[in-house]
Short mmCIF file of C-alpha atoms and ligand atoms in Angstrom, two decimals:
data_model
loop_
_atom_site.label_atom_id
_atom_site.label_comp_id
_atom_site.label_asym_id
_atom_site.label_seq_id
_atom_site.Cartn_x
_atom_site.Cartn_y
_atom_site.Cartn_z
CA MET A 2 108.70 29.94 17.58
CA GLY A 3 110.29 28.58 20.87
CA ILE A 4 113.57 26.80 21.24
CA LYS A 5 115.00 25.59 18.01
CA THR A 6 116.56 22.17 17.58
CA LYS A 7 120.03 21.86 16.09
CA GLU A 8 118.53 20.77 12.73
CA GLU A 9 116.20 23.80 12.69
CA TYR A 10 119.24 26.03 13.47
CA ILE A 11 121.28 24.59 10.59
CA GLU A 12 118.24 24.91 8.23
CA SER A 13 117.95 28.55 9.26
CA ILE A 14 121.63 29.25 8.54
CA ALA A 15 121.26 27.47 5.20
CA SER A 16 118.44 29.80 4.26
CA LEU A 17 120.70 32.88 4.47
CA ASN A 18 122.55 34.16 1.48
CA PRO A 19 125.75 35.85 2.67
CA THR A 20 128.63 37.03 0.48
CA VAL A 21 131.56 34.80 1.41
CA TYR A 22 135.17 34.34 0.18
CA MET A 23 137.55 31.71 1.39
CA PHE A 24 141.04 30.85 0.12
CA GLY A 25 140.55 33.10 -2.97
CA GLU A 26 137.16 31.64 -3.99
CA LYS A 27 133.52 32.54 -3.47
CA VAL A 28 131.65 30.18 -1.25
CA THR A 29 128.00 29.87 -2.15
CA ASN A 30 126.95 27.03 0.15
CA VAL A 31 128.09 27.73 3.68
CA VAL A 32 126.57 24.82 5.50
CA ASP A 33 127.99 22.23 3.11
CA ASN A 34 131.50 23.59 3.27
CA PRO A 35 133.30 21.21 5.67
CA ARG A 36 135.51 23.97 7.12
CA LEU A 37 132.59 26.24 7.84
CA ARG A 38 130.27 23.43 8.77
CA ALA A 39 132.59 22.32 11.66
CA GLY A 40 132.15 25.81 13.10
CA ILE A 41 128.46 25.90 12.53
CA GLU A 42 128.19 22.46 14.29
CA ALA A 43 129.94 24.02 17.27
CA THR A 44 127.29 26.70 17.52
CA GLY A 45 124.75 24.02 16.76
CA ALA A 46 125.78 22.34 20.06
CA THR A 47 124.23 25.32 21.95
CA TYR A 48 120.86 24.21 20.36
CA GLU A 49 121.47 20.55 20.76
CA ILE A 50 122.15 20.75 24.51
CA ALA A 51 118.98 22.78 25.11
CA HIS A 52 117.18 19.52 24.36
CA MET A 53 119.35 17.19 26.38
CA ASP A 54 118.25 16.21 29.88
CA GLU A 55 121.77 16.69 31.27
CA TYR A 56 121.99 20.36 30.24
CA LYS A 57 118.52 21.75 29.54
CA ASP A 58 117.94 23.24 32.97
CA LEU A 59 121.11 25.36 32.42
CA ALA A 60 120.53 26.08 28.74
CA VAL A 61 116.86 26.93 28.83
CA THR A 62 115.37 29.68 30.88
CA GLN A 63 112.22 31.83 30.99
CA SER A 64 112.26 35.20 29.32
CA PRO A 65 110.38 37.81 31.32
CA LEU A 66 110.28 39.83 28.08
CA ILE A 67 108.31 37.44 25.87
CA ASN A 68 107.04 35.17 28.63
CA GLU A 69 108.38 32.08 26.87
CA PRO A 70 111.20 29.61 27.50
CA VAL A 71 114.31 30.78 25.60
CA ASN A 72 117.82 29.60 24.99
CA ARG A 73 120.03 31.31 27.64
CA PHE A 74 122.25 32.70 24.90
CA THR A 75 119.43 35.14 24.06
CA LEU A 76 118.85 36.38 27.64
CA PRO A 77 120.67 39.42 29.05
CA PRO A 78 121.17 38.63 32.82
CA GLY A 79 118.38 39.76 35.02
CA SER A 80 119.71 38.34 38.30
CA ILE A 81 122.80 36.97 40.05
CA GLU A 82 121.56 33.47 39.15
CA ASP A 83 121.57 34.36 35.46
CA LEU A 84 125.12 35.74 35.76
CA VAL A 85 126.19 32.49 37.48
CA ALA A 86 124.42 30.29 34.85
CA ARG A 87 126.28 32.07 32.00
CA VAL A 88 129.56 30.77 33.43
CA LYS A 89 128.32 27.24 34.09
CA LEU A 90 126.79 27.01 30.62
CA ASN A 91 129.94 28.17 28.95
CA ARG A 92 132.06 25.65 30.92
CA ALA A 93 129.67 22.84 29.97
CA LEU A 94 129.80 23.85 26.31
CA GLY A 95 133.60 24.34 26.30
CA ASN A 96 133.86 20.80 27.55
CA TYR A 97 131.24 19.50 25.07
CA VAL A 98 132.83 20.97 21.93
CA GLY A 99 136.51 21.26 22.91
CA THR A 100 136.82 24.53 21.01
CA CYS A 101 134.89 27.75 20.78
CA HIS A 102 131.07 27.33 20.48
CA GLN A 103 130.95 30.91 19.08
CA ARG A 104 127.67 31.94 20.70
CA CYS A 105 128.86 33.78 23.85
CA THR A 106 129.84 37.00 21.94
CA GLY A 107 126.36 37.64 20.83
CA LEU A 108 125.03 37.30 24.34
CA ASP A 109 127.80 39.58 25.62
CA CYS A 110 126.67 42.20 23.06
CA LEU A 111 123.03 41.79 24.06
CA SER A 112 123.97 42.05 27.81
CA THR A 113 125.93 45.22 27.12
CA LEU A 114 123.25 46.87 25.08
CA SER A 115 120.59 46.00 27.77
CA ILE A 116 122.52 48.38 30.06
CA VAL A 117 124.02 51.06 27.90
CA THR A 118 121.14 51.89 25.54
CA TYR A 119 119.06 52.69 28.60
CA ASN A 120 121.75 54.91 30.04
CA ILE A 121 122.08 56.85 26.74
CA ASP A 122 118.27 57.34 26.56
CA GLN A 123 118.33 58.63 30.18
CA LYS A 124 120.84 61.35 29.22
CA TYR A 125 119.61 62.31 25.68
CA GLY A 126 115.93 61.19 25.55
CA THR A 127 116.80 58.98 22.58
CA ASN A 128 114.94 55.85 21.64
CA TYR A 129 117.76 53.28 21.67
CA TYR A 130 116.52 51.13 24.52
CA ASN A 131 113.24 50.67 22.83
CA ASN A 132 114.98 49.73 19.55
CA PHE A 133 117.13 47.27 21.47
CA ILE A 134 114.19 45.69 23.27
CA GLU A 135 112.30 45.10 19.97
CA PHE A 136 115.50 43.54 18.49
CA LEU A 137 115.87 41.37 21.67
CA LYS A 138 112.35 40.14 21.32
CA TYR A 139 113.10 39.11 17.74
CA MET A 140 116.29 37.33 18.81
CA GLN A 141 114.47 35.49 21.58
CA LYS A 142 111.33 34.51 19.67
CA ASN A 143 113.35 33.13 16.82
CA ASP A 144 116.21 31.67 18.93
CA LEU A 145 118.87 33.44 16.89
CA VAL A 146 122.65 33.75 17.08
CA GLY A 147 124.43 37.13 17.15
CA ASN A 148 128.02 37.77 16.23
CA ALA A 149 130.04 40.51 18.01
CA GLY A 150 131.31 43.01 15.48
CA VAL A 151 133.59 44.95 17.83
CA THR A 152 137.23 44.94 16.65
CA ASP A 153 137.95 47.54 13.92
CA VAL A 154 141.02 47.21 11.76
CA LYS A 155 142.32 50.43 13.51
CA GLY A 156 144.99 51.47 10.96
CA ASP A 157 147.77 53.47 12.64
CA ARG A 158 147.52 52.51 16.32
CA SER A 159 149.01 55.83 17.44
CA LYS A 160 145.99 57.72 16.04
CA GLY A 161 142.28 57.82 16.98
CA PRO A 162 139.50 57.21 14.51
CA SER A 163 139.02 60.61 13.05
CA ASP A 164 142.82 61.26 12.93
CA GLN A 165 143.49 58.38 10.54
CA GLU A 166 144.75 59.06 7.08
CA ASP A 167 142.18 56.65 5.62
CA LYS A 168 138.96 57.56 7.40
CA ASP A 169 137.55 54.01 7.05
CA MET A 170 139.96 52.42 9.51
CA TYR A 171 137.18 52.49 12.09
CA LEU A 172 133.63 51.61 11.02
CA ARG A 173 131.76 54.81 10.47
CA VAL A 174 128.52 56.43 9.22
CA VAL A 175 129.01 57.74 5.64
CA GLU A 176 125.41 58.78 5.04
CA LYS A 177 122.41 59.57 7.25
CA ARG A 178 119.05 59.04 5.55
CA ASP A 179 115.43 59.44 6.66
CA ASP A 180 115.14 55.64 6.94
CA GLY A 181 118.56 54.77 8.40
CA ILE A 182 122.28 55.12 8.05
CA VAL A 183 124.90 53.78 5.61
CA VAL A 184 128.11 52.40 7.22
CA ARG A 185 131.60 51.64 5.90
CA GLY A 186 134.60 49.98 7.38
CA ALA A 187 135.81 46.53 8.44
CA LYS A 188 135.61 44.45 11.59
CA VAL A 189 138.19 41.72 12.03
CA HIS A 190 138.55 38.36 13.75
CA GLN A 191 134.75 37.86 13.55
CA THR A 192 134.32 34.63 15.35
CA GLY A 193 131.42 32.60 13.79
CA SER A 194 130.10 35.39 11.67
CA LEU A 195 128.66 32.80 9.23
CA SER A 196 127.22 30.71 12.07
CA SER A 197 125.22 33.84 13.11
CA HIS A 198 121.95 35.23 11.92
CA GLU A 199 122.75 38.79 13.08
CA ILE A 200 125.90 40.91 13.26
CA ILE A 201 125.82 43.13 16.30
CA VAL A 202 128.22 46.06 16.02
CA LEU A 203 129.63 47.94 18.97
CA PRO A 204 132.50 50.53 19.07
CA THR A 205 135.95 49.09 19.70
CA ARG A 206 137.33 51.83 21.87
CA ALA A 207 136.65 55.07 23.76
CA MET A 208 135.80 58.03 21.54
CA ARG A 209 136.03 61.82 21.86
CA LYS A 210 134.50 64.89 20.32
CA GLY A 211 135.05 64.76 16.53
CA ASP A 212 134.56 60.91 16.46
CA GLU A 213 130.79 61.19 16.27
CA ASP A 214 130.55 59.25 12.98
CA TYR A 215 132.44 56.36 14.62
CA ALA A 216 130.36 56.11 17.82
CA ILE A 217 127.87 53.64 16.52
CA ALA A 218 126.11 50.48 17.56
CA PHE A 219 123.55 48.53 15.54
CA ALA A 220 122.47 45.05 14.38
CA ILE A 221 122.02 43.78 10.84
CA PRO A 222 121.40 40.33 9.30
CA SER A 223 124.63 38.46 8.41
CA ASP A 224 123.61 38.31 4.73
CA SER A 225 122.95 42.08 4.41
CA PRO A 226 123.76 43.58 0.95
CA GLY A 227 127.32 45.03 0.94
CA LEU A 228 128.52 42.79 3.82
CA ILE A 229 131.46 40.58 2.82
CA HIS A 230 132.77 37.74 4.98
CA VAL A 231 136.41 36.80 4.10
CA VAL A 232 137.20 33.58 6.09
CA GLY A 233 140.59 33.82 7.74
CA ARG A 234 143.31 31.08 7.67
CA SER A 235 143.75 29.08 10.79
CA SER A 236 146.28 26.38 11.41
CA LEU A 237 144.90 22.88 10.51
CA ASP A 238 142.06 24.40 8.44
CA LYS A 239 142.96 22.61 5.17
CA ARG A 240 142.57 19.24 7.01
CA GLU A 241 138.89 19.98 7.49
CA LEU A 242 138.51 20.58 3.74
CA GLU A 243 140.46 17.40 2.92
CA GLY A 244 138.49 15.34 5.53
CA CYS A 245 141.68 13.90 6.89
CA ASP A 246 143.75 14.10 10.18
CA ILE A 247 141.11 16.44 11.59
CA GLY A 248 141.61 15.84 15.35
CA ASN A 249 138.35 17.21 16.70
CA VAL A 250 136.14 15.24 14.33
CA ARG A 251 133.00 17.18 15.30
CA TYR A 252 133.74 20.85 15.84
CA SER A 253 136.04 23.71 14.86
CA LYS A 254 136.38 27.51 14.80
CA TYR A 255 136.82 30.05 12.13
CA CYS A 256 137.12 33.87 12.20
CA PRO A 257 136.33 35.97 9.07
CA THR A 258 137.29 39.56 8.27
CA LEU A 259 134.00 41.34 7.78
CA ILE A 260 133.94 44.22 5.28
CA PHE A 261 131.02 46.68 5.45
CA ASN A 262 131.05 48.01 1.90
CA ASP A 263 128.43 50.82 2.35
CA VAL A 264 125.87 48.79 4.25
CA PHE A 265 122.38 50.12 5.02
CA VAL A 266 121.09 49.98 8.63
CA PRO A 267 117.49 51.01 9.32
CA TRP A 268 116.99 53.46 12.26
CA GLU A 269 115.04 50.84 14.20
CA ARG A 270 118.16 48.70 14.31
CA VAL A 271 120.45 51.60 15.51
CA PHE A 272 121.42 51.46 19.25
CA MET A 273 123.80 54.43 19.35
CA CYS A 274 124.73 57.04 16.79
CA GLY A 275 127.07 59.86 17.74
CA GLU A 276 126.96 59.84 21.56
CA VAL A 277 130.78 59.71 21.83
CA GLU A 278 131.02 59.65 25.56
CA PHE A 279 129.12 56.30 25.75
CA ALA A 280 131.53 54.47 23.43
CA ALA A 281 133.82 53.76 26.42
CA GLU A 282 131.02 52.40 28.46
CA MET A 283 129.95 50.11 25.60
CA VAL A 284 133.41 48.65 25.06
CA VAL A 285 134.27 48.36 28.80
CA ARG A 286 131.07 46.53 29.60
CA PHE A 287 131.21 44.31 26.55
CA SER A 288 134.85 43.40 27.21
CA ALA A 289 134.16 42.57 30.84
CA PHE A 290 131.21 40.30 29.90
CA HIS A 291 133.28 38.73 27.15
CA ARG A 292 136.45 38.22 29.20
CA GLN A 293 134.33 36.44 31.78
CA SER A 294 132.61 34.28 29.10
CA HIS A 295 136.05 33.19 27.97
CA GLY A 296 136.97 31.92 31.39
CA GLY A 297 133.79 29.79 31.53
CA CYS A 298 134.34 28.09 28.26
CA LYS A 299 138.18 27.81 28.50
CA SER A 300 137.99 26.10 31.87
CA GLY A 301 135.73 23.61 29.96
CA LYS A 302 138.40 23.32 27.29
CA ILE A 303 141.10 22.59 29.90
CA ASP A 304 138.74 19.81 31.12
CA VAL A 305 139.02 18.28 27.61
CA MET A 306 142.80 18.68 27.63
CA ILE A 307 142.88 16.90 31.04
CA GLY A 308 140.73 14.05 29.58
CA THR A 309 143.08 13.83 26.58
CA ALA A 310 146.13 13.68 28.79
CA LEU A 311 144.65 11.04 31.08
CA THR A 312 143.54 8.89 28.14
CA LEU A 313 147.01 9.03 26.51
CA MET A 314 148.61 8.16 29.83
CA GLU A 315 146.48 4.96 29.75
CA TYR A 316 147.27 4.31 26.09
CA ASN A 317 150.98 4.86 26.55
CA GLY A 318 151.36 2.87 29.78
CA THR A 319 152.31 6.00 31.86
CA SER A 320 149.25 6.09 34.16
CA LYS A 321 151.24 5.32 37.23
CA ALA A 322 154.01 7.87 36.64
CA GLY A 323 153.94 10.20 39.60
CA HIS A 324 155.19 13.31 37.87
CA LEU A 325 152.50 12.97 35.17
CA LYS A 326 149.85 12.74 37.88
CA GLN A 327 151.29 15.91 39.40
CA LYS A 328 150.98 17.65 36.02
CA VAL A 329 147.35 16.60 35.75
CA ILE A 330 146.82 18.15 39.18
CA ASP A 331 148.50 21.29 37.80
CA MET A 332 146.04 21.40 34.90
CA ILE A 333 142.97 20.82 37.19
CA HIS A 334 143.84 23.57 39.56
CA ARG A 335 144.31 26.02 36.59
CA ALA A 336 140.89 25.16 35.21
CA GLU A 337 139.27 25.50 38.66
CA THR A 338 140.93 28.81 39.51
CA LEU A 339 139.83 30.28 36.22
CA TYR A 340 136.32 28.97 36.75
CA GLY A 341 136.26 30.25 40.33
CA CYS A 342 137.32 33.76 39.24
CA CYS A 343 134.56 33.90 36.68
CA LEU A 344 131.96 32.66 39.15
CA ALA A 345 133.09 35.25 41.65
CA ALA A 346 132.65 38.02 39.01
CA SER A 347 129.05 36.76 38.65
CA TYR A 348 128.34 36.56 42.47
CA GLU A 349 129.69 40.08 42.86
CA GLY A 350 127.50 41.41 40.09
CA LYS A 351 125.12 44.37 40.57
CA ARG A 352 121.76 45.51 39.27
CA GLN A 353 121.92 48.34 36.78
CA PRO A 354 119.45 51.20 36.23
CA SER A 355 117.80 49.37 33.31
CA GLY A 356 117.15 46.41 35.54
CA ALA A 357 119.82 44.23 33.82
CA TYR A 358 122.68 42.73 35.86
CA TYR A 359 126.35 43.45 35.37
CA ILE A 360 129.36 41.40 36.59
CA ASP A 361 132.24 42.61 38.66
CA THR A 362 134.66 44.18 36.15
CA VAL A 363 137.90 43.69 38.14
CA LEU A 364 137.21 39.97 38.72
CA ALA A 365 136.19 39.51 35.05
CA ASN A 366 139.38 41.09 33.86
CA ALA A 367 141.51 39.24 36.42
CA SER A 368 140.05 36.00 35.05
CA LYS A 369 141.15 36.90 31.50
CA ILE A 370 144.68 37.70 32.55
CA HIS A 371 144.72 34.38 34.28
CA GLU A 372 143.37 32.70 31.14
CA GLY A 373 146.00 34.31 28.95
CA ARG A 374 148.82 32.98 31.08
CA GLU A 375 147.45 29.64 32.17
CA LEU A 376 145.92 28.27 29.00
CA PRO A 377 149.33 28.13 27.27
CA GLU A 378 150.68 26.59 30.46
CA SER A 379 147.92 23.95 30.39
CA ILE A 380 148.76 23.21 26.76
CA ARG A 381 152.41 22.84 27.71
CA LEU A 382 151.45 20.38 30.52
CA MET A 383 149.18 18.37 28.20
CA VAL A 384 151.92 18.16 25.53
CA ASP A 385 154.50 17.15 28.12
CA ILE A 386 152.17 14.32 29.33
CA CYS A 387 151.16 13.11 25.87
CA GLY A 388 154.52 12.99 24.11
CA GLY A 389 156.11 14.05 20.84
CA PHE A 390 153.47 12.64 18.50
CA VAL A 391 151.34 15.71 19.25
CA ALA A 392 153.74 17.33 16.79
CA ASP A 393 154.35 14.98 13.89
CA LEU A 394 152.18 11.87 13.68
CA PRO A 395 152.08 10.34 10.14
CA SER A 396 148.86 11.04 8.24
CA ASP A 397 145.86 8.70 8.25
CA LYS A 398 146.54 8.43 4.51
CA ASP A 399 149.90 6.77 5.37
CA LEU A 400 148.28 4.50 7.92
CA GLU A 401 145.80 3.39 5.23
CA ASN A 402 148.43 2.96 2.53
CA PRO A 403 148.82 -0.80 1.77
CA ASP A 404 152.67 -0.57 1.50
CA ILE A 405 153.50 1.43 4.62
CA GLY A 406 150.27 1.16 6.68
CA PRO A 407 150.87 -2.23 8.34
CA LEU A 408 154.41 -1.13 9.42
CA LEU A 409 153.18 2.16 10.79
CA LYS A 410 150.41 0.40 12.74
CA LYS A 411 152.99 -1.99 14.24
CA TYR A 412 155.34 0.79 15.32
CA LEU A 413 152.67 3.27 16.48
CA LYS A 414 151.19 0.86 18.99
CA ALA A 415 151.92 1.22 22.66
CA VAL A 416 149.87 -0.72 25.33
CA PRO A 417 148.92 -4.05 23.69
CA ASP A 418 145.13 -3.96 24.39
CA VAL A 419 144.59 -0.44 23.03
CA PRO A 420 143.87 -0.35 19.27
CA VAL A 421 146.50 1.68 17.49
CA GLU A 422 143.67 3.66 15.76
CA ASN A 423 142.49 4.95 19.12
CA ARG A 424 145.95 6.06 20.08
CA VAL A 425 146.29 7.91 16.75
CA ARG A 426 142.90 9.62 17.25
CA MET A 427 143.84 10.86 20.67
CA TYR A 428 147.14 12.32 19.40
CA ARG A 429 145.28 14.15 16.68
CA LEU A 430 142.86 15.60 19.21
CA ALA A 431 145.79 16.71 21.36
CA GLU A 432 147.32 18.39 18.34
CA LYS A 433 144.10 20.18 17.49
CA LEU A 434 143.63 21.30 21.17
CA ALA A 435 147.19 22.65 21.29
CA MET A 436 147.60 24.08 17.78
CA GLU A 437 144.18 25.43 16.60
CA SER A 438 145.41 29.02 16.15
CA ALA A 439 141.86 30.46 15.89
CA ASP A 440 141.19 29.18 19.39
CA THR A 441 144.48 29.23 21.22
CA ILE A 442 145.35 32.82 20.19
CA SER A 443 141.98 34.00 21.46
CA ASP A 444 143.27 33.03 24.92
CA ILE A 445 145.56 35.98 24.63
CA HIS A 446 143.84 38.55 22.33
CA GLY A 447 140.24 37.53 22.52
CA GLY A 448 138.13 40.17 24.24
CA GLY A 449 141.08 42.63 23.97
CA SER A 450 144.81 42.33 24.42
CA PRO A 451 146.33 41.65 27.88
CA GLU A 452 147.27 45.32 28.50
CA ALA A 453 143.66 46.31 28.08
CA HIS A 454 142.73 43.91 30.88
CA ARG A 455 145.43 45.35 33.11
CA ILE A 456 144.47 48.98 32.42
CA THR A 457 140.82 48.14 33.23
CA ILE A 458 141.81 46.49 36.47
CA LEU A 459 143.87 49.49 37.51
CA ARG A 460 141.11 51.94 36.63
CA GLU A 461 138.27 50.04 38.29
CA THR A 462 140.08 49.08 41.48
CA ASP A 463 139.47 51.24 44.59
CA LEU A 464 143.24 52.03 45.13
CA GLU A 465 142.51 54.72 47.80
CA LYS A 466 140.79 52.12 49.96
CA LYS A 467 143.83 49.87 49.81
CA LYS A 468 146.15 52.71 50.73
CA LYS A 469 143.92 53.77 53.64
CA ALA A 470 143.94 50.23 55.02
CA ALA A 471 147.73 50.14 54.97
CA GLN A 472 148.10 53.65 56.48
CA ARG A 473 145.70 52.81 59.34
CA LEU A 474 147.83 49.83 60.26
CA ALA A 475 150.99 51.95 60.21
CA GLY A 476 149.38 54.47 62.43
CA ILE A 477 149.02 57.18 59.82
CA ASP A 478 145.75 58.95 60.34
CA GLY A 479 143.76 61.15 57.97
C1 FAD B 508 140.98 34.17 17.71
C2 FAD B 508 140.36 35.52 17.98
C3 FAD B 508 138.96 35.65 17.98
C4 FAD B 508 138.43 36.93 18.13
N1 FAD B 508 137.07 37.09 18.04
C5 FAD B 508 136.54 38.36 17.96
C6 FAD B 508 135.15 38.60 17.67
O1 FAD B 508 134.39 37.62 17.60
N2 FAD B 508 134.71 39.80 17.53
C7 FAD B 508 135.55 40.89 17.64
O2 FAD B 508 135.02 42.01 17.53
N3 FAD B 508 136.79 40.72 17.95
C8 FAD B 508 137.33 39.52 18.08
N4 FAD B 508 138.70 39.33 18.33
C9 FAD B 508 139.55 40.49 18.30
C10 FAD B 508 140.25 40.84 19.60
O3 FAD B 508 139.43 41.55 20.46
C11 FAD B 508 141.49 41.74 19.15
O4 FAD B 508 142.46 40.81 18.54
C12 FAD B 508 142.17 42.44 20.29
O5 FAD B 508 141.32 43.44 20.80
C13 FAD B 508 143.49 43.05 19.87
O6 FAD B 508 143.33 43.90 18.84
P1 FAD B 508 144.33 43.69 17.56
O7 FAD B 508 144.32 42.26 17.20
O8 FAD B 508 143.97 44.71 16.50
O9 FAD B 508 145.78 43.95 18.06
P2 FAD B 508 146.38 45.44 18.41
O10 FAD B 508 145.38 46.33 18.92
O11 FAD B 508 147.20 45.79 17.25
O12 FAD B 508 147.38 45.08 19.62
C14 FAD B 508 148.66 44.46 19.46
C15 FAD B 508 149.54 44.94 20.64
O13 FAD B 508 149.80 46.29 20.58
C16 FAD B 508 149.35 47.02 21.75
N5 FAD B 508 148.76 48.27 21.27
C17 FAD B 508 147.91 48.53 20.28
N6 FAD B 508 147.63 49.82 20.19
C18 FAD B 508 148.36 50.47 21.16
C19 FAD B 508 148.48 51.77 21.53
N7 FAD B 508 147.82 52.77 20.93
N8 FAD B 508 149.29 52.03 22.59
C20 FAD B 508 149.98 51.08 23.17
N9 FAD B 508 149.93 49.74 22.89
C21 FAD B 508 149.09 49.48 21.88
C22 FAD B 508 148.31 46.05 22.35
O14 FAD B 508 148.22 46.26 23.74
C23 FAD B 508 148.85 44.69 22.00
O15 FAD B 508 149.78 44.23 22.97
C24 FAD B 508 139.24 38.07 18.25
C25 FAD B 508 140.63 37.85 18.27
C26 FAD B 508 141.20 36.66 18.15
C27 FAD B 508 142.68 36.47 18.16
#
């Protein structure tokens, strides 16, 4: 099959038949719905750049598994170079789409499974690694997108999966059959689930004895019977449906709630089933990969915010203002520090028993903490530079209104040689970059809440080594 073009990708998504609800109504044509299409276009960019001279060396690589060139988003890292390329590709894409391209989570799942299924098999003599490898070949040969079905609804947070009053608060096996399992539950905040061909499910937390039915990993097509995508609201979403005041005129992001209403999974697509002690390894490795992916693409998004700020400085006549230049510098160093931390996590990566490569967990989690704090700060700096129209620019419909439009165009103009329409477009983009809740809130909760990053850092850091270094300098031996 080889590397798909963007058009082939969109055709392949159009050929699926998922069950979808949005704003109280059933959606039968996903690719022609403007809200969903803007998200599908963002994922489509991962196909588009694989055919562009500027990016193809980064986006296309050789798969040792199928001996063919593949899109990098289907290749679990097999070297330090692969780990580094992940970050560079995510930054390039974050810059290209200015929002979430929605394809990193699938790769993060594949990367996790390429390590953990092997480890489970080593302990239990199971066949999960083989199942995974067959699935991976299918993903690579057909150049497919995977969605990460990790976050359960979780019910009462003070209780574990099997202690919940309603036993479906974490996705679980409700029936085991000769040919497979039947699962029930719901996964939430499912970024790009309708832009994906496959839903890859991993456990959301560590599990203990008694949680066996919840310790599951598998992959199923995104249009499987019983699977229901309920598209979540996001700020500015109605504008995409109306086709007016959109901001980012090419791309967007949406995150459905995904209900598994007794869904069948064949055994050959099961990658873990009951091995409770490996749930923690699954989620820790996935989270580390995903937190690092975030840093790559979000440094690319800051690049877009910097471009927006600089353009509006030109349009507003403030390019020479020293304090605004300082603020641009403050944005640049935040993007570069985030990028540097993600790159470091790759360079410090290590080979795992399966042969796949894994990043440095502490650096990956440090990068996500940095992102959670510094993305909002970068937005604040961009808004400061751009001015108040990020908040309340009149609608394009008013600008086009014959009564009020000419007056608005007169009063919304700044520097004489910049068309007022361009200034309006840049403000709309700034608004989208600052206010698109589906993207900006992922800076904080995407890949796990900040406390999860901190706990991982504490657990994975060699604290004894640090104590010994201090004690040696103080002359305390032993
Ligand atoms: C825009 C966006 C996109 C996302 N995309 C995906 C995706 O594609 N796939 C996916 O699987 N997930 C996705 N996520 C989900 C994300 O991983 C979760 O939002 C995150 O793990 C937090 O879970 P939660 O939202 O249920 O919040 P909660 O778990 O309820 O956390 C809320 C707060 O309570 C604290 N807390 C919760 N439980 C406890 C406890 N027992 N003890 C102490 N403190 C506690 C947390 O630390 C946090 O501060 C996405 C999230 C967002 C916002």
